[in-house]
XYZ file of N, CA and C in Angstrom:
225
model
N -11.835 13.675 -5.720
C -10.954 14.578 -6.852
C -10.928 13.734 -7.740
N -11.547 14.368 -8.986
C -11.208 13.447 -10.536
C -10.371 14.445 -11.306
N -9.461 13.654 -11.765
C -8.357 14.331 -12.540
C -8.690 13.779 -14.136
N -8.117 14.854 -14.874
C -8.629 14.582 -16.316
C -7.156 14.116 -17.029
N -6.081 14.448 -16.407
C -4.595 14.094 -17.073
C -3.532 13.997 -15.767
N -2.615 13.238 -16.283
C -1.482 13.199 -15.351
C -0.145 13.059 -15.914
N 0.917 13.841 -15.416
C 2.331 13.916 -16.202
C 3.231 13.374 -15.362
N 3.895 12.574 -15.690
C 4.780 11.750 -14.557
C 6.350 11.711 -15.388
N 7.509 11.582 -14.541
C 8.541 11.670 -15.363
C 9.085 10.028 -15.618
N 10.044 9.845 -16.261
C 10.528 8.911 -16.974
C 10.877 7.584 -15.774
N 11.106 7.919 -14.594
C 11.427 7.092 -13.537
C 10.429 7.243 -12.279
N 9.422 7.762 -12.718
C 8.456 7.822 -11.657
C 7.803 6.420 -10.917
N 8.017 6.579 -9.561
C 7.271 5.232 -8.990
C 6.190 5.893 -7.827
N 5.542 4.613 -7.237
C 4.689 5.335 -6.372
C 4.303 3.982 -5.389
N 3.322 4.308 -4.532
C 2.618 3.062 -3.611
C 3.812 2.503 -2.859
N 3.180 1.448 -2.283
C 3.858 0.714 -1.412
C 5.131 0.092 -1.802
N 6.293 0.410 -1.093
C 7.537 0.007 -1.777
C 7.833 0.292 -3.237
N 7.193 1.569 -3.631
C 7.697 2.310 -4.725
C 7.103 1.261 -5.874
N 6.468 0.299 -5.852
C 6.322 -0.470 -6.753
C 5.290 -0.265 -7.959
N 4.534 0.703 -7.859
C 3.697 1.340 -9.104
C 4.601 2.147 -10.086
N 4.346 1.979 -11.384
C 5.162 2.598 -12.336
C 4.334 3.183 -13.464
N 4.858 3.635 -14.220
C 4.036 4.201 -15.601
C 3.027 3.083 -15.997
N 3.292 1.801 -16.254
C 2.435 0.897 -16.549
C 1.192 0.580 -15.830
N 1.445 0.850 -14.395
C 0.519 0.767 -13.427
C -0.615 1.949 -13.757
N -0.029 3.123 -13.751
C -0.712 4.273 -14.192
C -1.678 4.030 -15.221
N -0.822 3.446 -16.401
C -1.875 3.275 -17.803
C -2.815 2.425 -17.517
N -2.801 1.065 -16.807
C -3.971 0.632 -16.437
C -5.069 1.262 -15.637
N -4.591 2.062 -14.541
C -5.462 2.864 -13.623
C -6.144 3.996 -14.554
N -5.416 4.356 -15.492
C -6.072 5.669 -16.417
C -7.251 5.099 -17.278
N -7.075 3.881 -17.699
C -8.350 3.125 -18.281
C -9.454 3.237 -17.467
N -9.269 2.654 -16.332
C -10.203 2.211 -15.319
C -11.000 3.583 -14.717
N -10.053 4.434 -14.496
C -10.614 5.549 -13.971
C -10.763 6.674 -14.922
N -10.647 6.535 -16.049
C -10.822 7.568 -17.242
C -10.093 8.772 -17.188
N -8.841 8.847 -17.138
C -7.926 10.099 -17.294
C -6.854 9.398 -17.910
N -6.018 10.761 -18.895
C -4.943 10.492 -19.515
C -3.655 10.452 -18.704
N -2.556 9.830 -19.112
C -1.324 9.498 -18.408
C -0.350 9.774 -19.635
N 0.876 10.748 -19.098
C 1.746 10.988 -20.009
C 3.176 10.874 -19.198
N 4.144 10.246 -20.159
C 5.454 10.090 -19.453
C 6.501 10.990 -20.267
N 7.246 11.754 -19.380
C 8.224 12.373 -19.969
C 9.417 11.912 -20.144
N 10.128 12.008 -21.102
C 11.338 11.161 -21.522
C 12.574 11.928 -20.362
N 13.742 11.298 -20.309
C 14.664 11.848 -19.411
C 15.185 13.072 -20.124
N 15.508 14.153 -19.319
C 16.159 15.576 -19.923
C 17.793 15.599 -19.341
N 18.286 15.717 -20.687
C 19.686 16.277 -20.193
C 20.095 17.652 -20.487
N 20.715 18.069 -19.621
C 21.342 19.631 -19.656
C 22.645 19.687 -19.494
N 23.493 20.000 -20.457
C 25.120 19.897 -20.046
C 25.575 18.709 -19.993
N 25.104 17.406 -20.492
C 25.126 15.907 -20.407
C 24.993 15.472 -19.010
N 24.070 16.377 -18.215
C 23.559 16.066 -16.910
C 22.067 15.607 -16.826
N 21.662 14.706 -16.206
C 20.098 14.295 -15.909
C 19.635 15.460 -15.167
N 18.437 15.771 -15.755
C 17.595 16.868 -14.859
C 16.510 16.129 -13.974
N 16.442 16.421 -12.866
C 15.533 15.715 -11.848
C 14.990 16.719 -11.132
N 13.548 15.951 -10.761
C 13.016 17.099 -9.550
C 13.661 17.355 -8.460
N 14.295 16.599 -8.039
C 15.118 16.880 -6.752
C 16.389 17.774 -7.021
N 16.990 17.802 -8.149
C 17.995 18.941 -8.568
C 17.305 20.113 -8.595
N 16.022 20.088 -9.231
C 15.234 21.632 -9.417
C 15.075 22.166 -8.280
N 14.393 21.319 -7.151
C 13.982 21.795 -6.126
C 15.125 22.142 -5.284
N 16.570 21.664 -5.323
C 17.701 22.213 -4.690
C 18.050 23.553 -5.278
N 17.907 23.479 -6.366
C 18.202 24.825 -7.123
C 17.288 26.061 -6.750
N 16.156 25.807 -6.366
C 15.176 26.783 -6.206
C 15.246 27.166 -4.752
N 15.808 26.281 -3.881
C 15.863 26.159 -2.619
C 16.943 27.445 -2.488
N 18.237 27.007 -3.164
C 19.309 27.662 -3.207
C 19.077 29.319 -3.513
N 18.276 29.344 -4.747
C 18.028 30.758 -5.211
C 17.296 31.515 -4.193
N 16.275 30.877 -3.679
C 15.649 31.621 -2.568
C 16.414 31.965 -1.425
N 17.253 31.090 -0.924
C 18.210 31.557 0.338
C 19.176 32.536 -0.204
N 19.589 32.706 -1.545
C 20.540 33.695 -2.101
C 19.813 34.640 -1.962
N 18.333 35.170 -2.621
C 17.602 36.014 -2.518
C 17.326 36.716 -1.189
N 17.282 35.941 -0.487
C 16.965 36.349 1.156
C 18.009 37.015 1.883
N 19.219 36.375 1.595
C 20.586 36.939 1.933
C 20.604 38.339 1.279
N 20.546 38.612 0.341
C 20.524 39.706 -0.559
C 19.764 40.707 0.137
N 18.311 40.538 0.177
C 17.302 41.425 0.854
C 17.686 41.869 2.442
N 18.277 40.670 3.295
C 18.773 41.109 4.411
C 19.924 41.889 4.444
N 20.736 41.910 3.648
C 21.886 42.676 3.481
C 21.387 43.881 3.507
N 20.369 44.236 2.469
C 19.855 45.406 2.034
C 19.173 46.136 2.878
N 18.445 45.168 3.787
C 17.707 45.898 5.340
C 18.745 46.172 6.066
N 19.617 45.448 6.665
C 20.800 45.787 7.597
C 21.446 47.085 7.052
N 21.889 47.291 5.914
C 22.784 48.169 5.754
C 21.983 49.412 5.092
């Protein structure tokens, strides 16, 4: 699979022991011919937005929606 670009967060780590970082990706991007971009930290209401928090919020929203649907079906 060949990628043309990759976007990662400001604190992205990968590989064994999470030793790979954005600098590692920049080196790889030159040898494997793809673009790499690093996003800055994002704050909302003075709180850091993270992929983990986004996933948790989506899971909660899905749970709440399922509960509403089940309540409609049962009643």
